[in-house]
CSV table of C-alpha atoms in Angstrom, one decimal:
chain,number,residue,atom,x,y,z
A,1,MET,CA,5.8,-18.5,-18.3
A,2,VAL,CA,6.0,-14.9,-19.4
A,3,PRO,CA,7.3,-12.6,-16.5
A,4,THR,CA,5.4,-9.9,-15.4
A,5,ASP,CA,5.4,-7.4,-18.2
A,6,ALA,CA,4.4,-3.9,-19.2
A,7,GLY,CA,2.4,-5.0,-21.8
A,8,VAL,CA,2.2,-3.9,-25.4
A,9,GLU,CA,-0.2,-1.3,-27.1
A,10,ALA,CA,-2.6,-3.2,-29.5
A,11,ASN,CA,-1.7,-0.3,-32.2
A,12,GLU,CA,2.1,-1.4,-31.9
A,13,CYS,CA,1.4,-5.2,-32.4
A,14,MET,CA,-1.9,-5.4,-34.6
A,15,LYS,CA,-2.5,-4.4,-38.1
A,16,VAL,CA,-5.6,-4.9,-40.1
A,17,PHE,CA,-5.7,-5.3,-44.1
A,18,ILE,CA,-8.4,-5.7,-46.7
A,19,ALA,CA,-7.8,-8.4,-49.3
A,20,ARG,CA,-9.5,-8.4,-52.6
A,21,ASN,CA,-8.5,-11.8,-53.8
A,22,PRO,CA,-7.1,-14.9,-51.9
A,23,ASP,CA,-3.7,-14.2,-53.1
A,24,GLU,CA,-3.4,-11.0,-51.2
A,25,ALA,CA,-4.1,-12.6,-48.0
A,26,GLY,CA,-0.8,-12.8,-46.1
A,27,SER,CA,0.9,-10.6,-48.8
A,28,ALA,CA,2.2,-7.1,-48.9
A,29,ASN,CA,-0.4,-6.4,-51.6
A,30,SER,CA,-3.3,-6.3,-49.0
A,31,THR,CA,-4.7,-2.6,-48.5
A,32,SER,CA,-3.9,-1.7,-45.0
A,33,LEU,CA,-6.7,-0.1,-42.8
A,34,GLN,CA,-4.2,1.9,-40.7
A,35,PRO,CA,-4.3,4.5,-39.2
A,36,PHE,CA,-7.0,3.9,-36.8
A,37,ASP,CA,-7.0,3.4,-32.9
A,38,LEU,CA,-7.2,-0.4,-31.9
A,39,ASN,CA,-6.2,0.7,-28.3
A,40,HIS,CA,-9.6,1.4,-27.2
A,41,PHE,CA,-10.7,-2.1,-27.7
A,42,PHE,CA,-8.3,-3.4,-24.9
A,43,GLY,CA,-8.9,-1.5,-21.5
A,44,GLU,CA,-8.2,1.8,-20.2
A,45,ASP,CA,-4.6,1.7,-21.2
A,46,GLY,CA,-5.1,-0.1,-24.6
A,47,LYS,CA,-2.5,-2.8,-23.9
A,48,ILE,CA,-2.3,-6.5,-24.4
A,49,TYR,CA,-0.7,-8.4,-21.5
A,50,GLY,CA,0.9,-11.9,-21.0
A,51,TYR,CA,2.6,-12.1,-24.5
A,52,LYS,CA,6.3,-11.8,-25.5
A,53,ASN,CA,7.1,-10.2,-29.1
A,54,LEU,CA,3.3,-10.5,-30.0
A,55,LYS,CA,2.4,-9.7,-33.6
A,56,ILE,CA,-1.3,-10.0,-34.9
A,57,ASN,CA,-2.0,-9.5,-38.8
A,58,VAL,CA,-5.7,-9.7,-39.7
A,59,TRP,CA,-6.8,-9.9,-43.4
A,60,ILE,CA,-10.4,-9.3,-44.0
A,61,SER,CA,-11.8,-10.5,-47.4
A,62,ALA,CA,-13.4,-7.7,-49.6
A,63,ILE,CA,-15.9,-10.3,-51.1
A,64,SER,CA,-17.1,-12.4,-48.2
A,65,PHE,CA,-15.8,-10.3,-45.1
A,66,HIS,CA,-14.5,-13.3,-43.5
A,67,ALA,CA,-11.4,-12.7,-41.7
A,68,TYR,CA,-8.2,-14.7,-41.3
A,69,ALA,CA,-5.6,-13.8,-38.5
A,70,ASP,CA,-2.0,-14.5,-38.4
A,71,ILE,CA,-0.7,-14.5,-34.7
A,72,SER,CA,2.9,-14.9,-33.5
A,73,PHE,CA,4.5,-14.7,-30.1
A,74,GLU,CA,7.4,-16.2,-28.5
A,75,GLU,CA,6.0,-17.0,-25.1
A,76,THR,CA,2.7,-16.5,-23.4
A,77,SER,CA,1.2,-17.0,-20.0
A,78,ASP,CA,-2.2,-17.9,-21.1
A,79,GLU,CA,-2.9,-19.1,-24.8
A,80,SER,CA,-6.6,-19.2,-24.1
A,81,GLN,CA,-6.4,-15.3,-24.3
A,82,ILE,CA,-5.8,-15.5,-28.1
A,83,SER,CA,-9.5,-16.0,-28.8
A,84,SER,CA,-10.9,-13.5,-26.3
A,85,LEU,CA,-8.6,-10.7,-28.1
A,86,PHE,CA,-10.9,-11.0,-31.2
A,87,PHE,CA,-14.2,-11.1,-29.4
A,88,ARG,CA,-13.6,-7.5,-28.1
A,89,ILE,CA,-13.8,-6.4,-31.7
A,90,ALA,CA,-15.8,-8.9,-33.6
A,91,GLY,CA,-18.3,-10.8,-31.1
A,92,LEU,CA,-22.0,-9.5,-31.7
A,93,ASN,CA,-25.5,-9.8,-33.0
A,94,CYS,CA,-26.8,-10.4,-36.5
A,95,PHE,CA,-29.3,-9.4,-39.2
A,96,PRO,CA,-31.6,-9.7,-42.9
A,97,TYR,CA,-31.9,-9.4,-46.7
A,98,ARG,CA,-34.1,-8.8,-49.7
A,99,TYR,CA,-32.7,-7.2,-52.7
A,100,SER,CA,-34.3,-4.7,-54.9
A,101,ASN,CA,-32.4,-2.4,-57.2
A,102,VAL,CA,-32.7,1.3,-56.4
A,103,VAL,CA,-30.0,2.9,-58.6
A,104,THR,CA,-28.3,1.5,-61.6
A,105,ASP,CA,-25.9,4.4,-62.5
A,106,GLY,CA,-22.6,2.9,-62.6
A,107,ASN,CA,-22.3,0.9,-59.5
A,108,VAL,CA,-25.6,-0.5,-58.2
A,109,ILE,CA,-27.2,0.3,-54.8
A,110,LYS,CA,-29.2,-2.6,-53.2
A,111,HIS,CA,-32.1,-1.9,-50.8
A,112,VAL,CA,-31.7,-4.7,-48.3
A,113,GLU,CA,-34.5,-5.4,-45.6
A,114,LEU,CA,-32.6,-6.9,-42.5
A,115,GLN,CA,-33.8,-10.3,-42.3
A,116,GLY,CA,-32.4,-13.8,-43.2
A,117,ALA,CA,-28.9,-13.8,-45.0
A,118,ALA,CA,-28.2,-10.3,-44.6
A,119,ALA,CA,-28.0,-10.8,-40.9
A,120,PHE,CA,-24.8,-12.7,-41.4
A,121,LEU,CA,-23.5,-10.1,-43.7
A,122,TYR,CA,-24.0,-7.4,-41.2
A,123,CYS,CA,-22.1,-9.5,-38.6
A,124,ARG,CA,-19.2,-9.8,-40.8
A,125,LEU,CA,-19.3,-6.1,-41.4
A,126,VAL,CA,-19.4,-5.1,-37.5
A,127,PRO,CA,-15.7,-5.1,-37.2
A,128,LEU,CA,-15.1,-2.9,-39.9
A,129,ILE,CA,-17.8,-0.4,-38.4
A,130,LEU,CA,-16.1,-0.6,-34.8
A,131,LEU,CA,-12.7,-0.1,-36.4
A,132,LEU,CA,-13.6,2.6,-38.9
A,133,VAL,CA,-16.3,4.7,-37.5
A,134,GLU,CA,-15.3,6.3,-34.4
A,135,GLY,CA,-17.7,6.0,-31.4
A,136,SER,CA,-20.0,3.4,-33.3
A,137,THR,CA,-21.9,0.5,-31.7
A,138,PRO,CA,-23.6,-2.5,-33.4
A,139,ILE,CA,-27.3,-1.8,-34.2
A,140,ASP,CA,-29.9,-3.9,-32.4
A,141,ILE,CA,-31.1,-6.1,-35.5
A,142,THR,CA,-33.8,-7.6,-33.5
A,143,GLU,CA,-35.5,-4.2,-33.5
A,144,HIS,CA,-38.2,-3.8,-36.2
A,145,GLY,CA,-37.5,-1.2,-38.9
A,146,TRP,CA,-33.9,-1.7,-39.9
A,147,GLU,CA,-32.9,-1.8,-43.5
A,148,MET,CA,-29.5,-1.7,-45.1
A,149,LEU,CA,-28.5,-0.2,-48.4
A,150,LEU,CA,-25.3,-1.5,-50.2
A,151,VAL,CA,-23.2,-0.2,-52.8
A,152,VAL,CA,-22.0,-3.1,-55.0
A,153,LYS,CA,-20.2,-3.8,-58.3
A,154,LYS,CA,-19.7,-6.8,-60.4
A,155,SER,CA,-16.7,-8.7,-59.4
A,156,ALA,CA,-14.0,-8.8,-62.1
A,157,GLN,CA,-12.3,-11.9,-60.4
A,158,ALA,CA,-13.5,-15.0,-62.5
A,159,SER,CA,-12.7,-17.3,-59.7
A,160,SER,CA,-14.6,-15.3,-57.1
A,161,SER,CA,-17.4,-17.0,-55.2
A,162,SER,CA,-19.5,-13.9,-55.4
A,163,ASN,CA,-20.7,-12.1,-58.4
A,164,PHE,CA,-20.6,-8.7,-56.6
A,165,LEU,CA,-18.1,-6.7,-54.4
A,166,VAL,CA,-19.6,-4.8,-51.5
A,167,LEU,CA,-18.1,-1.1,-51.9
A,168,GLY,CA,-20.2,0.4,-48.8
A,169,PHE,CA,-23.2,0.4,-47.0
A,170,ALA,CA,-25.7,2.4,-44.8
A,171,ALA,CA,-28.0,1.3,-42.1
A,172,VAL,CA,-31.2,3.1,-41.7
A,173,HIS,CA,-34.0,2.8,-39.2
A,174,HIS,CA,-37.8,3.4,-40.0
A,175,PHE,CA,-39.4,4.6,-36.7
A,176,TYR,CA,-43.0,6.0,-35.9
A,177,HIS,CA,-43.9,9.7,-36.2
A,178,TYR,CA,-47.2,10.8,-34.6
A,179,PRO,CA,-49.9,10.6,-35.8
A,180,GLU,CA,-49.5,8.4,-38.9
A,181,SER,CA,-46.0,8.8,-40.5
A,182,THR,CA,-42.6,7.3,-40.5
A,183,ARG,CA,-39.1,9.1,-39.9
A,184,LEU,CA,-36.0,7.7,-41.4
A,185,ARG,CA,-32.8,7.8,-39.4
A,186,ILE,CA,-29.3,7.2,-41.0
A,187,SER,CA,-27.5,5.2,-38.1
A,188,GLN,CA,-24.5,3.9,-39.9
A,189,ILE,CA,-22.8,4.8,-43.2
A,190,LEU,CA,-19.3,3.5,-44.3
A,191,VAL,CA,-17.6,3.3,-47.5
A,192,LEU,CA,-14.9,0.6,-47.4
A,193,PRO,CA,-11.1,1.9,-47.6
A,194,PRO,CA,-10.2,0.7,-51.0
A,195,TYR,CA,-13.2,2.4,-52.6
A,196,GLN,CA,-13.4,5.7,-50.7
A,197,GLY,CA,-13.0,9.0,-52.4
A,198,GLU,CA,-15.0,7.6,-55.5
A,199,GLY,CA,-18.5,9.3,-54.6
A,200,HIS,CA,-20.1,6.2,-53.1
A,201,GLY,CA,-21.1,7.7,-49.9
A,202,LEU,CA,-22.7,10.7,-51.6
A,203,ARG,CA,-24.6,8.1,-53.8
A,204,LEU,CA,-25.8,6.4,-50.5
A,205,LEU,CA,-27.2,9.8,-49.4
A,206,GLU,CA,-28.8,10.5,-52.7
A,207,THR,CA,-30.5,7.3,-52.8
A,208,ILE,CA,-31.9,7.5,-49.2
A,209,ASN,CA,-33.3,11.0,-50.1
A,210,SER,CA,-34.8,9.3,-53.2
A,211,ILE,CA,-36.3,6.6,-51.1
A,212,SER,CA,-37.5,8.9,-48.5
A,213,GLU,CA,-39.5,11.0,-51.3
A,214,SER,CA,-40.9,8.0,-52.9
A,215,GLU,CA,-42.2,6.6,-49.6
A,216,ASN,CA,-43.5,9.7,-48.3
A,217,ILE,CA,-41.2,9.6,-45.3
A,218,TYR,CA,-41.9,12.5,-42.8
A,219,ASP,CA,-38.3,13.5,-42.7
A,220,VAL,CA,-34.7,12.4,-42.8
A,221,THR,CA,-32.2,12.5,-39.9
A,222,ILE,CA,-28.7,11.4,-39.3
A,223,GLU,CA,-27.4,10.0,-35.9
A,224,ASP,CA,-24.4,11.9,-34.7
A,225,PRO,CA,-22.9,12.6,-38.1
A,226,SER,CA,-19.1,13.2,-38.4
A,227,ASP,CA,-17.9,16.6,-39.8
A,228,TYR,CA,-17.1,15.2,-43.2
A,229,LEU,CA,-20.5,13.4,-43.4
A,230,GLN,CA,-22.3,16.5,-42.4
A,231,TYR,CA,-20.2,18.4,-45.0
A,232,ILE,CA,-21.4,16.0,-47.7
A,233,ARG,CA,-24.9,15.9,-46.5
A,234,SER,CA,-25.3,19.8,-46.5
A,235,SER,CA,-23.7,19.9,-50.0
A,236,ILE,CA,-26.3,17.5,-51.2
A,237,ASP,CA,-29.1,19.3,-49.8
A,238,CYS,CA,-28.0,22.8,-50.9
A,239,LEU,CA,-27.9,21.4,-54.6
A,240,ARG,CA,-31.5,20.1,-54.1
A,241,LEU,CA,-32.6,23.4,-52.6
A,242,LEU,CA,-31.1,25.5,-55.4
A,243,THR,CA,-33.6,24.1,-57.9
A,244,PHE,CA,-36.6,24.2,-55.4
A,245,ASP,CA,-38.6,27.0,-56.7
A,246,PRO,CA,-40.7,27.7,-53.5
A,247,ILE,CA,-37.7,29.0,-51.7
A,248,LYS,CA,-36.5,31.7,-54.1
A,249,PRO,CA,-38.8,34.4,-53.3
A,250,ALA,CA,-37.8,34.3,-49.4
A,251,LEU,CA,-34.2,33.6,-50.4
A,252,CYS,CA,-33.8,36.6,-52.6
A,253,SER,CA,-35.8,38.8,-50.2
A,254,MET,CA,-33.3,37.9,-47.4
A,255,VAL,CA,-30.3,38.6,-49.7
A,256,SER,CA,-31.8,41.9,-50.4
A,257,SER,CA,-32.2,42.7,-46.8
A,258,LEU,CA,-28.7,42.0,-46.2
A,259,LYS,CA,-27.3,44.3,-48.8
A,260,GLU,CA,-29.5,47.2,-47.7
A,261,THR,CA,-29.2,46.9,-44.0
A,262,ASN,CA,-26.2,48.3,-42.1
A,263,LEU,CA,-25.5,46.3,-39.2
A,264,SER,CA,-22.0,47.4,-38.6
A,265,LYS,CA,-23.0,49.9,-35.8
A,266,ARG,CA,-25.4,47.4,-34.3
A,267,THR,CA,-28.2,50.3,-34.3
A,268,SER,CA,-30.4,47.6,-36.2
A,269,SER,CA,-30.8,44.0,-36.1
A,270,LEU,CA,-31.8,41.4,-38.9
A,271,LYS,CA,-33.1,37.8,-38.1
A,272,MET,CA,-31.6,35.7,-41.0
A,273,VAL,CA,-34.1,33.0,-40.8
A,274,PRO,CA,-36.7,31.6,-43.4
A,275,PRO,CA,-40.4,31.8,-43.1
A,276,SER,CA,-41.8,29.1,-40.9
A,277,ASP,CA,-44.1,27.9,-43.5
A,278,LEU,CA,-41.4,27.5,-45.9
A,279,ALA,CA,-39.5,25.1,-43.5
A,280,VAL,CA,-42.6,22.9,-43.4
A,281,THR,CA,-42.9,22.9,-47.3
A,282,VAL,CA,-39.2,21.8,-47.6
A,283,ARG,CA,-39.5,19.0,-45.0
A,284,GLN,CA,-42.8,17.9,-46.8
A,285,LYS,CA,-41.5,18.0,-50.4
A,286,LEU,CA,-37.7,17.1,-49.9
A,287,LYS,CA,-37.8,15.5,-46.4
A,288,ILE,CA,-35.1,17.9,-45.0
A,289,ASN,CA,-35.9,18.2,-41.4
A,290,LYS,CA,-35.8,21.9,-39.9
A,291,LYS,CA,-32.3,21.9,-38.3
A,292,GLN,CA,-30.6,20.8,-41.4
A,293,PHE,CA,-32.6,23.3,-43.5
A,294,LEU,CA,-31.6,26.1,-41.2
A,295,ARG,CA,-28.0,25.2,-41.9
A,296,CYS,CA,-28.4,25.1,-45.6
A,297,TRP,CA,-30.4,28.6,-45.5
A,298,GLU,CA,-27.3,30.1,-44.3
A,299,ILE,CA,-25.1,28.4,-46.9
A,300,LEU,CA,-27.8,29.3,-49.6
A,301,ILE,CA,-27.6,33.0,-48.7
A,302,TYR,CA,-23.9,33.0,-48.4
A,303,LEU,CA,-23.8,31.7,-52.1
A,304,ASN,CA,-25.9,34.5,-53.4
A,305,LEU,CA,-23.5,37.2,-51.8
A,306,ASP,CA,-20.9,39.1,-53.8
A,307,ALA,CA,-17.6,38.2,-52.5
A,308,GLU,CA,-16.5,41.8,-53.1
A,309,ASP,CA,-19.2,43.2,-51.1
A,310,ARG,CA,-17.6,43.6,-47.7
A,311,LYS,CA,-20.6,45.4,-46.1
A,312,THR,CA,-23.0,42.6,-47.1
A,313,LEU,CA,-20.6,40.0,-45.9
A,314,ASP,CA,-19.9,41.8,-42.6
A,315,ASN,CA,-23.7,42.0,-42.2
A,316,PHE,CA,-24.0,38.3,-43.0
A,317,ARG,CA,-21.4,37.3,-40.3
A,318,ALA,CA,-23.3,39.7,-37.8
A,319,CYS,CA,-26.4,37.6,-38.2
A,320,ILE,CA,-24.5,34.4,-37.6
A,321,TYR,CA,-22.9,36.1,-34.5
A,322,ASP,CA,-26.4,37.1,-33.2
A,323,CYS,CA,-27.8,33.8,-33.9
A,324,ILE,CA,-25.2,31.9,-32.2
A,325,LYS,CA,-25.3,34.4,-29.2
A,326,GLY,CA,-29.0,34.1,-28.8
A,327,GLU,CA,-28.7,30.0,-28.6
A,328,ILE,CA,-25.9,30.2,-25.9
A,329,LEU,CA,-26.9,33.4,-24.0
A,330,GLY,CA,-30.4,33.9,-24.7
A,331,THR,CA,-32.0,37.3,-25.7
A,332,SER,CA,-33.1,38.4,-22.1
A,333,THR,CA,-31.4,41.6,-20.7
A,334,GLY,CA,-33.4,41.9,-17.6
A,335,PRO,CA,-32.8,40.3,-14.3
A,336,ASN,CA,-34.7,37.2,-15.6
A,337,GLY,CA,-33.2,35.3,-18.5
A,338,LYS,CA,-30.5,32.8,-19.6
A,339,ARG,CA,-26.9,33.8,-18.2
A,340,LEU,CA,-23.3,32.6,-18.9
A,341,VAL,CA,-20.7,32.4,-16.1
A,342,GLN,CA,-17.1,31.6,-16.2
A,343,MET,CA,-16.6,28.4,-14.3
A,344,PRO,CA,-13.2,26.9,-12.6
A,345,SER,CA,-12.1,23.7,-14.4
A,346,ASN,CA,-9.1,21.4,-14.0
A,347,PHE,CA,-9.1,21.0,-17.9
A,348,ASP,CA,-9.2,24.7,-19.5
A,349,GLU,CA,-10.0,27.6,-17.1
A,350,GLU,CA,-10.7,30.0,-20.1
A,351,THR,CA,-13.1,27.9,-22.2
A,352,CYS,CA,-15.2,26.5,-19.3
A,353,PHE,CA,-18.6,28.1,-18.4
A,354,ALA,CA,-22.2,27.5,-17.1
A,355,VAL,CA,-25.4,28.6,-18.4
A,356,TYR,CA,-28.2,29.1,-15.8
A,357,TRP,CA,-31.8,30.6,-16.0
A,358,THR,CA,-33.0,33.0,-13.2
A,359,GLN,CA,-36.4,32.6,-12.1
A,360,ASP,CA,-39.3,35.3,-11.7
A,361,GLY,CA,-39.7,37.0,-8.4
A,362,GLY,CA,-37.2,37.5,-5.6
A,363,ASP,CA,-34.3,39.9,-5.5
A,364,ALA,CA,-32.7,40.2,-8.9
A,365,ASP,CA,-29.3,41.1,-7.0
A,366,ASP,CA,-29.5,37.6,-5.4
A,367,GLN,CA,-30.2,35.9,-8.6
A,368,THR,CA,-27.5,37.4,-10.9
A,369,VAL,CA,-23.9,37.1,-10.8
A,370,GLU,CA,-22.1,40.3,-12.0
A,371,GLN,CA,-19.6,39.5,-14.8
A,372,GLN,CA,-16.3,41.3,-14.5
A,373,PRO,CA,-15.0,43.1,-17.7
A,374,GLU,CA,-12.3,40.4,-18.2
A,375,ASP,CA,-15.0,37.7,-18.1
A,376,LEU,CA,-17.2,39.6,-20.8
A,377,LYS,CA,-14.1,40.0,-22.8
A,378,THR,CA,-13.3,36.3,-22.7
A,379,GLN,CA,-17.0,35.7,-23.5
A,380,GLU,CA,-16.7,37.8,-26.5
A,381,GLN,CA,-13.6,35.9,-27.7
A,382,GLN,CA,-15.4,32.6,-27.3
A,383,LEU,CA,-18.4,33.5,-29.2
A,384,ASN,CA,-16.1,34.9,-32.1
A,385,GLU,CA,-14.2,31.7,-32.2
A,386,VAL,CA,-17.5,29.8,-32.6
A,387,VAL,CA,-18.8,32.1,-35.2
A,388,ASP,CA,-15.4,32.0,-37.2
A,389,SER,CA,-15.7,28.1,-37.1
A,390,GLN,CA,-19.3,28.1,-38.5
A,391,MET,CA,-18.3,30.7,-41.0
A,392,GLU,CA,-15.4,28.4,-42.2
A,393,GLU,CA,-18.0,25.4,-42.4
A,394,ILE,CA,-20.2,27.6,-44.4
A,395,VAL,CA,-17.6,28.5,-46.9
A,396,GLU,CA,-16.3,25.1,-47.4
A,397,VAL,CA,-19.8,23.8,-48.4
A,398,ALA,CA,-20.4,26.7,-50.5
A,399,LYS,CA,-17.1,26.0,-52.5
A,400,ASN,CA,-18.3,22.4,-52.8
A,401,VAL,CA,-21.7,23.4,-54.0
A,402,THR,CA,-20.3,25.8,-56.5
A,403,SER,CA,-17.9,23.4,-57.9
A,404,ARG,CA,-20.7,20.8,-58.4
A,405,GLY,CA,-23.7,22.9,-59.5
A,406,LYS,CA,-22.6,26.0,-61.6
A,407,ASP,CA,-25.7,25.3,-63.6
A,408,LYS,CA,-28.0,25.4,-60.7
A,409,LEU,CA,-26.4,28.4,-59.2
A,410,SER,CA,-27.2,30.4,-62.6
A,411,VAL,CA,-31.0,30.4,-61.6
A,412,SER,CA,-30.6,31.6,-58.1
A,413,CYS,CA,-31.0,35.2,-57.1
A,414,SER,CA,-29.7,37.9,-59.2
A,415,VAL,CA,-30.6,40.9,-56.9
């Protein structure tokens, strides 16, 4: 019987590997999936109790996605706990499968309808999803409209039981959009660790865009994208927009306005937004939703600015500032409108605030909390931090677009 112990963190006693052939299982040649957080599978403190010198190594086949576990310990208070350890990670529902080639450039992308055998494939992928995609949950495959796209390549292993290796996948959901169209939401996208950095995620997104256009989907959205996924998505969409002729007149007009206007003294203002009908055209033709188009619009404008023209760049930043300030504080300056007030907090007193709206009627003095100079200074600092962060994101995507699409940039604004 193991005496009362302090437990051991899952991250300290458990390792997970990808094995591309049977010989790698149990060997040092396997590809480790570390680092990631295993603790959150095991209660609030992330610990496993009841074992002395517990060691767990898990090998997942890169071909079948079956798993083999090597578990060792000196003593245990309850050996039946062993199986329950893995249910926390791997126990779940299942899914379907109809193959049709969508892309055959290098590695093949298979379009998979979620029924039949694909259900079992998805079940085997679920542990990797939970381990590698932060905050993920398995999709409900009993719900109509789920499909999966797989990036595969021909196996080089002569003894392999499968002709293909799965390099990555995306789970997408078709759902109804009133009155008679369908939207496409990307719920999960994952490239397996041995194959990351090879452009497979980019190809998955490009294929989804191609499908959405060919099937006349209303638009494409992504459920809670990570910062990196949003970076790749924006890069792809900006490259598509650079060759989309309908946006060029409005884009060039906006760039000209930034060059001709002086916003430094704040005596004039300029809204850096595209015409509403252009957003509709982009959605109809490229299936880019409005929110994503507005994000790309800022990047496209930045791409057409002269890096040596300080005044124009300052004007650009001023427009970003005004946009963010309007989103957070609103535009009303009277007694009625959106307000921001500093709030006490046990976490970070300088970064916590509340937004509220005052109502029509009544005494304005009863509705409005007067902000002290130090509050206004903090508010200004916080706004500038948000603006700086967004500017950094714009610059990073612009660099990627420039490196990947020099030929497309040559046909943009030359004002």
